[in-house]
């Protein structure tokens, strides 16, 4: 690659991933993604053509779910519960940080 | 490269059973899980733990590793001897997607297969796409406002001419998209690790993180910051200059503002369609004590009938 070249990336919010692209990005089978959408632990948007699309938040969530399921051989629902709690903690930390800023 | 002691990484004895190895792994995985761990080097430790478990949880890999381990101490200089894994039937495909060390990649990674079977056989392997790679980059909030370029350094595995896996460091210059928000992912197609046997390179995903800055709070595209104002500016109103991530702005403080009054500057948050808003929380600050200040406040105390705690009285 030409090292002087400046790379222009694409934000997943502007061009969301297909199931196959998400599966490659997460190193899993597309079937795993379909199963987790159907069981309600992973969300996607459905475009006019009926295809499912995934943005940044879905990718981060999918990778967390996979990591917990694989590491602890965890049931999908249990992994989803752990990820829900992680996301909740993140949201609370943001609120705490905001409250601290407000008190400065 | 250095020989890695996987038993030490998991904190188990060389005679540990498969069950003991699994228990030790899960305990450490919980301790160093990047989403919950407070350890500074959690990510690196987690990688070591994952790598050790990938080897020690696989009977064939463990047996092959144990054979090598009899002749090498942890940290000693190491090169895999030719034919070291002959007779062991471990797969090299079940470790995809892991960011493992050069030591692991040389022994057990995909490229190791090419190395073990000899260069003459590499052509028999089907073309394989490179794995997608994930990394994070930290930018300042101002970088998101302005966009602009950022150099990032990445490590990626590559097969050398002898079929060994070597870690390549490369620097990319990246265009930061204007208005990018924390947590968003940027995809660089074809900029991940190279493929094998002519397969295409994987993609590179970069997660955006903002460097900690106690001056600002960002929610979506909206940004909030505190602005110190003098009591008379709040009381009388004023036009003041405020340094914001959107640049230095002249802001009108309405007369009669109070501590905590929030001003909204429409469209001055993170750029986008629509742009976010910038909120300024006014913070009343007293002047430093001086004879003059004391004299003026004494005058106010005498002349102004004001009880700030009236509402607290029964």
Coordinates of C-alpha atoms in Angstrom, one line a residue:
Chain A
X1 CA 0.0 0.0 0.0
X2 CA 1.2 3.5 -0.7
X3 CA 2.0 4.9 2.7
X4 CA 1.3 8.5 1.6
X5 CA -2.2 7.6 0.7
X6 CA -4.9 8.8 3.1
X7 CA -7.5 6.2 3.7
X8 CA -11.1 7.2 3.7
X9 CA -13.2 4.8 5.7
X10 CA -16.9 4.3 5.7
X11 CA -19.0 4.8 8.8
X12 CA -21.2 1.8 9.5
X13 CA -24.0 4.3 10.1
X14 CA -23.7 5.4 6.5
X15 CA -23.3 2.0 5.0
X16 CA -24.6 -0.7 7.3
X17 CA -23.3 -4.2 7.1
X18 CA -25.1 -7.2 5.6
X19 CA -25.4 -10.4 7.5
X20 CA -22.4 -11.9 5.7
X21 CA -20.3 -8.9 6.3
X22 CA -21.2 -8.8 10.0
X23 CA -20.4 -12.6 10.2
X24 CA -17.0 -12.0 8.7
X25 CA -16.4 -9.0 11.0
X26 CA -17.3 -11.1 14.1
X27 CA -15.7 -14.3 12.9
X28 CA -18.9 -16.3 13.2
X29 CA -21.4 -18.1 10.9
X30 CA -24.3 -16.1 9.4
X31 CA -26.6 -18.7 11.0
X32 CA -25.4 -17.6 14.5
X33 CA -26.5 -14.0 13.6
X34 CA -29.9 -15.1 12.3
X35 CA -30.5 -17.3 15.4
X36 CA -29.7 -14.4 17.7
X37 CA -32.0 -12.0 15.8
X38 CA -34.8 -14.5 15.9
X39 CA -34.3 -15.0 19.6
X40 CA -34.4 -11.2 20.1
X41 CA -31.0 -10.7 21.6
X42 CA -29.5 -8.9 18.5
X43 CA -31.2 -6.1 16.6
X44 CA -31.0 -5.0 13.0
X45 CA -32.8 -2.7 10.6
X46 CA -34.6 -4.1 7.6
X47 CA -34.2 -2.2 4.4
X48 CA -36.7 -1.8 1.6
X49 CA -35.4 -4.9 -0.2
X50 CA -36.1 -7.0 3.0
X51 CA -32.4 -7.4 3.8
X52 CA -31.1 -7.1 7.3
X53 CA -28.5 -4.4 8.0
X54 CA -26.3 -3.8 11.0
X55 CA -24.6 -0.6 12.3
X56 CA -21.9 0.0 14.9
X57 CA -23.9 -0.7 18.0
X58 CA -25.1 -4.1 16.6
X59 CA -21.6 -5.1 15.7
X60 CA -20.2 -4.2 19.2
X61 CA -23.1 -6.2 20.8
X62 CA -22.6 -9.2 18.5
X63 CA -18.9 -9.3 19.3
X64 CA -19.6 -9.1 23.0
X65 CA -22.2 -11.8 22.9
X66 CA -19.8 -14.1 21.0
X67 CA -17.0 -13.5 23.3
X68 CA -19.1 -14.4 26.4
X69 CA -20.7 -17.4 24.7
X70 CA -17.4 -18.8 23.6
X71 CA -15.4 -18.0 26.7
X72 CA -17.8 -19.4 29.2
X73 CA -19.7 -21.8 26.9
X74 CA -22.7 -19.7 27.9
X75 CA -26.3 -20.0 26.8
X76 CA -27.3 -17.2 24.4
X77 CA -29.9 -15.8 26.8
X78 CA -27.4 -15.7 29.7
X79 CA -24.8 -14.0 27.4
X80 CA -27.4 -11.5 26.4
X81 CA -28.2 -10.8 30.1
X82 CA -24.5 -10.2 30.7
X83 CA -24.2 -7.9 27.7
X84 CA -27.4 -6.0 28.7
X85 CA -25.8 -5.4 32.1
X86 CA -22.5 -4.2 30.5
X87 CA -24.4 -1.8 28.4
X88 CA -26.4 -0.6 31.4
X89 CA -23.1 0.0 33.3
X90 CA -21.8 1.9 30.4
X91 CA -24.9 4.1 30.3
X92 CA -24.7 4.7 34.1
X93 CA -21.0 5.6 33.8
X94 CA -21.9 8.2 31.1
X95 CA -24.6 9.6 33.4
X96 CA -22.2 9.7 36.3
X97 CA -19.6 11.5 34.2
X98 CA -22.2 14.0 33.1
X99 CA -23.3 14.6 36.7
X100 CA -19.7 15.2 37.7
X101 CA -19.3 17.7 34.9
X102 CA -22.4 19.5 36.1
X103 CA -21.0 19.8 39.6
X104 CA -17.7 21.3 38.5
Chain B
X1 CA 10.8 -14.7 19.2
X2 CA 10.5 -15.7 22.8
X3 CA 9.1 -19.1 24.0
X4 CA 5.8 -18.5 25.8
X5 CA 4.9 -20.5 28.9
X6 CA 1.1 -21.1 28.5
X7 CA 0.9 -23.0 31.8
X8 CA 2.2 -19.9 33.6
X9 CA -0.2 -17.7 31.7
X10 CA -3.2 -19.7 33.0
X11 CA -1.6 -20.3 36.4
X12 CA -1.8 -24.0 36.2
X13 CA 0.6 -26.9 36.7
X14 CA 1.9 -28.8 33.7
X15 CA 0.0 -31.8 34.9
X16 CA -3.3 -29.9 35.1
X17 CA -6.4 -31.7 33.9
X18 CA -8.6 -30.4 31.1
X19 CA -11.2 -29.4 33.7
X20 CA -8.6 -27.5 35.8
X21 CA -7.4 -25.7 32.7
X22 CA -11.0 -24.7 31.7
X23 CA -11.7 -23.5 35.3
X24 CA -8.5 -21.4 35.4
X25 CA -9.3 -20.0 32.0
X26 CA -12.8 -18.9 32.9
X27 CA -11.6 -17.3 36.1
X28 CA -9.0 -15.3 34.3
X29 CA -11.4 -14.5 31.5
X30 CA -13.7 -13.0 34.0
X31 CA -10.9 -11.1 35.7
X32 CA -9.5 -9.6 32.5
X33 CA -12.7 -9.3 30.4
X34 CA -12.2 -5.9 28.7
X35 CA -15.7 -4.8 29.4
X36 CA -15.5 -5.1 33.1
X37 CA -11.8 -5.3 34.1
X38 CA -10.2 -2.3 35.8
X39 CA -6.7 -3.7 35.3
X40 CA -4.6 -1.3 33.1
X41 CA -3.3 -4.2 30.9
X42 CA -6.5 -6.2 30.8
X43 CA -6.6 -6.4 27.0
X44 CA -3.1 -7.7 26.7
X45 CA -3.6 -10.1 29.6
X46 CA -6.8 -11.4 28.0
X47 CA -5.0 -12.0 24.8
X48 CA -2.4 -14.0 26.5
X49 CA -5.0 -16.0 28.4
X50 CA -7.0 -16.7 25.2
X51 CA -3.9 -17.8 23.4
X52 CA -2.8 -20.1 26.2
X53 CA -6.3 -21.6 26.4
X54 CA -6.5 -22.1 22.6
X55 CA -3.4 -24.3 22.9
X56 CA -3.9 -26.1 26.2
X57 CA -7.6 -26.9 25.7
X58 CA -6.8 -28.8 22.5
X59 CA -5.3 -32.2 23.2
X60 CA -3.2 -32.3 20.0
X61 CA -2.0 -28.7 20.3
X62 CA -1.2 -29.3 23.9
X63 CA 0.8 -32.5 23.2
X64 CA 2.8 -30.7 20.5
X65 CA 3.4 -27.7 22.7
X66 CA 4.5 -30.0 25.6
X67 CA 7.0 -31.6 23.3
X68 CA 8.5 -28.2 22.5
X69 CA 8.3 -27.1 26.1
X70 CA 10.6 -29.9 27.3
X71 CA 13.5 -28.1 25.5
X72 CA 12.6 -24.5 26.1
X73 CA 12.2 -22.2 29.1
X74 CA 9.7 -19.3 29.2
X75 CA 11.2 -16.2 27.6
X76 CA 14.1 -18.0 26.0
X77 CA 14.8 -17.3 22.3
X78 CA 12.9 -19.7 20.2
X79 CA 12.5 -20.9 16.6
X80 CA 10.3 -23.9 15.8
X81 CA 12.6 -26.8 14.7
X82 CA 11.7 -28.3 11.3
X83 CA 9.1 -31.0 11.5
X84 CA 8.4 -30.1 15.2
X85 CA 4.6 -30.9 14.8
X86 CA 5.0 -34.1 12.8
X87 CA 2.6 -36.7 14.1
X88 CA 0.2 -34.2 15.6
X89 CA -3.1 -33.6 13.9
X90 CA -4.3 -30.2 15.2
X91 CA -6.3 -27.9 13.0
X92 CA -5.0 -24.4 12.2
X93 CA -8.4 -23.0 11.2
X94 CA -10.2 -22.9 14.6
X95 CA -8.1 -20.0 15.9
X96 CA -9.3 -17.5 13.3
X97 CA -10.1 -14.0 14.4
X98 CA -7.8 -14.0 17.5
X99 CA -5.2 -11.4 17.9
X100 CA -2.5 -13.9 19.0
X101 CA 1.2 -13.5 19.4
X102 CA 3.9 -14.1 16.8
X103 CA 4.9 -17.2 18.8
X104 CA 1.4 -18.7 18.5
X105 CA 0.9 -17.7 14.9
X106 CA 4.2 -19.4 13.9
X107 CA 3.2 -22.6 15.7
X108 CA -0.5 -22.9 15.4
X109 CA -1.9 -20.1 13.1
X110 CA -3.0 -20.5 9.5
X111 CA 0.4 -19.6 8.1
X112 CA 2.0 -22.3 10.3
X113 CA 0.2 -24.9 8.2
X114 CA 1.8 -23.5 5.0
X115 CA 5.1 -23.5 6.9
X116 CA 4.7 -27.1 8.1
X117 CA 3.7 -28.5 4.7
X118 CA 6.6 -26.7 3.0
X119 CA 6.5 -24.0 0.4
X120 CA 6.0 -26.4 -2.5
X121 CA 2.6 -27.3 -1.1
X122 CA 1.3 -23.9 -0.4
X123 CA -0.3 -23.7 -3.9
X124 CA -2.5 -26.6 -2.9
X125 CA -4.2 -24.5 -0.2
X126 CA -7.3 -22.8 -1.6
X127 CA -7.2 -19.0 -1.6
X128 CA -8.5 -17.7 1.8
X129 CA -9.7 -14.2 2.6
X130 CA -7.8 -12.5 5.3
X131 CA -9.6 -12.2 8.6
X132 CA -11.3 -8.9 9.4
X133 CA -9.3 -6.9 12.0
X134 CA -10.6 -4.7 14.8
X135 CA -8.8 -1.8 16.4
X136 CA -9.7 1.3 18.3
X137 CA -8.4 4.9 17.7
X138 CA -8.7 7.7 20.2
X139 CA -9.3 11.2 18.9
X140 CA -10.0 14.5 20.5
X141 CA -13.5 15.9 20.4
X142 CA -12.2 18.7 18.2
X143 CA -11.0 16.2 15.6
X144 CA -14.6 15.1 15.2
X145 CA -15.7 18.8 14.8
X146 CA -13.0 19.5 12.2
X147 CA -12.5 16.1 10.6
X148 CA -8.9 15.8 9.4
X149 CA -6.2 13.2 9.2
X150 CA -4.8 10.9 11.8
X151 CA -1.9 8.4 11.5
X152 CA -2.5 5.1 13.1
X153 CA 0.0 2.2 13.5
X154 CA -1.3 -1.4 13.2
X155 CA 0.3 -4.8 13.6
X156 CA -0.7 -7.4 11.1
X157 CA 0.5 -11.0 10.5
X158 CA 2.1 -11.8 7.2
X159 CA 3.8 -14.9 5.7
X160 CA 7.5 -14.3 4.9
X161 CA 9.3 -16.1 2.0
X162 CA 10.0 -19.0 4.3
X163 CA 6.3 -19.4 5.1
X164 CA 6.8 -18.2 8.6
X165 CA 4.3 -15.7 10.2
X166 CA 5.9 -12.4 10.9
X167 CA 4.2 -9.4 12.5
X168 CA 4.3 -6.4 10.2
X169 CA 3.9 -2.9 11.6
X170 CA 2.3 -0.5 9.2
X171 CA 1.1 3.1 9.5
X172 CA -2.1 4.2 7.9
X173 CA -3.1 7.8 7.4
X174 CA -6.8 7.9 8.1
X175 CA -9.4 10.6 7.2
X176 CA -11.5 11.2 10.3
X177 CA -15.1 11.7 9.2
X178 CA -16.5 15.0 10.3
X179 CA -19.0 14.6 13.1
X180 CA -18.0 11.0 14.0
X181 CA -19.3 10.0 17.4
X182 CA -17.8 7.8 20.1
X183 CA -18.5 4.1 19.6
X184 CA -19.0 4.4 15.9
X185 CA -17.1 2.0 13.6
X186 CA -15.2 3.0 10.6
X187 CA -14.7 0.3 8.0
X188 CA -11.7 0.3 5.8
X189 CA -12.4 -2.3 3.1
X190 CA -9.4 -4.5 2.2
X191 CA -7.1 -2.9 4.8
X192 CA -7.1 -5.8 7.2
X193 CA -4.6 -8.7 7.2
X194 CA -3.7 -10.1 3.8
X195 CA -5.3 -13.2 2.5
X196 CA -3.6 -16.5 1.9
X197 CA -2.7 -18.0 -1.4
X198 CA -4.0 -15.0 -3.4
X199 CA -7.2 -14.6 -1.3
X200 CA -8.3 -11.0 -0.7
X201 CA -7.3 -9.0 2.3
X202 CA -9.8 -8.7 5.2
X203 CA -11.4 -5.5 6.3
X204 CA -10.2 -3.2 9.0
X205 CA -12.7 -1.9 11.5
X206 CA -11.8 1.0 13.7
X207 CA -13.8 1.9 16.8
X208 CA -13.8 5.6 17.6
X209 CA -13.0 6.7 21.1
X210 CA -12.8 10.2 22.4
X211 CA -9.9 11.1 24.6
X212 CA -11.1 11.9 28.1
X213 CA -11.8 15.6 28.5
X214 CA -13.5 16.8 31.6
X215 CA -14.6 20.0 29.9
X216 CA -17.1 18.4 27.7
X217 CA -19.9 15.9 27.8
X218 CA -21.1 14.4 24.6
X219 CA -24.5 12.7 24.1
X220 CA -25.2 11.7 20.5
X221 CA -24.3 14.8 18.6
X222 CA -25.1 17.2 21.5
X223 CA -22.2 18.6 23.4
X224 CA -22.4 20.3 26.9
X225 CA -19.8 22.4 28.6
X226 CA -19.6 24.6 31.6
X227 CA -18.9 28.3 31.2
X228 CA -17.7 30.4 34.2
X229 CA -19.3 33.8 34.4
X230 CA -18.9 36.7 36.9
X231 CA -21.9 37.5 39.1
X232 CA -22.4 40.8 37.4
X233 CA -22.3 39.2 33.9
X234 CA -25.1 36.9 35.0
X235 CA -27.1 39.8 36.6
X236 CA -26.6 42.4 34.0
X237 CA -26.2 40.3 30.9
X238 CA -23.1 40.4 28.8
X239 CA -21.5 39.3 25.5
X240 CA -18.6 37.0 26.3
X241 CA -16.1 35.0 24.2
X242 CA -16.2 31.2 24.9
X243 CA -13.7 28.7 23.8
X244 CA -15.7 25.7 22.5
X245 CA -14.8 22.7 20.5
X246 CA -16.6 24.5 17.6
X247 CA -14.1 27.4 18.0
X248 CA -14.2 30.6 19.9
X249 CA -17.8 31.9 19.9
X250 CA -19.3 35.2 21.1
X251 CA -22.2 34.3 23.3
X252 CA -24.9 36.6 24.7
X253 CA -25.5 36.0 28.4
X254 CA -29.1 37.0 29.2
X255 CA -29.6 39.4 32.1
X256 CA -30.8 37.7 35.2
X257 CA -29.1 34.4 34.4
X258 CA -28.3 32.1 37.4
X259 CA -25.8 29.5 38.3
X260 CA -26.8 26.4 36.2
X261 CA -28.7 28.4 33.6
X262 CA -28.3 26.5 30.4
X263 CA -27.9 28.2 27.0
X264 CA -28.4 26.3 23.8
X265 CA -26.4 27.1 20.7
X266 CA -28.3 25.4 17.9
X267 CA -26.2 23.5 15.4
X268 CA -23.0 24.1 17.2
X269 CA -22.7 20.5 18.5
X270 CA -21.1 17.8 16.4
X271 CA -21.5 18.3 12.7
X272 CA -24.0 16.1 10.9
X273 CA -27.4 16.1 9.3
X274 CA -28.8 17.6 11.4
X275 CA -25.9 19.0 13.4
X276 CA -26.1 18.6 17.2
X277 CA -26.5 21.5 19.6
X278 CA -24.0 22.9 22.0
X279 CA -25.2 23.5 25.5
X280 CA -23.5 26.0 27.8
X281 CA -24.1 25.5 31.5
X282 CA -23.4 28.8 33.3
X283 CA -21.3 28.5 36.4
X284 CA -21.2 31.6 38.6
X285 CA -17.7 32.3 39.9
X286 CA -16.9 34.9 42.6
X287 CA -14.0 37.2 42.1
X288 CA -10.9 36.6 44.2
X289 CA -11.0 38.2 47.6
X290 CA -9.8 41.8 47.7
X291 CA -10.5 45.0 49.6
X292 CA -12.5 46.4 46.7
X293 CA -14.5 43.2 46.2
X294 CA -15.3 43.1 49.9
X295 CA -16.4 46.7 50.0
X296 CA -18.7 46.2 47.0
X297 CA -20.3 43.0 48.4
X298 CA -20.8 44.8 51.8
X299 CA -22.7 47.5 49.9
X300 CA -24.8 44.8 48.2
X301 CA -25.4 43.1 51.5
X302 CA -26.7 46.4 53.0
X303 CA -28.6 47.7 50.0
X304 CA -30.2 44.6 48.6
X305 CA -33.0 42.8 50.5
X306 CA -32.4 39.3 49.4
X307 CA -32.8 36.0 51.4
X308 CA -31.7 33.1 49.2
X309 CA -33.1 30.6 51.8
X310 CA -36.5 32.1 52.1
X311 CA -38.1 29.0 50.6
X312 CA -36.5 26.8 53.2
X313 CA -38.2 28.5 56.0
X314 CA -41.3 27.0 57.5

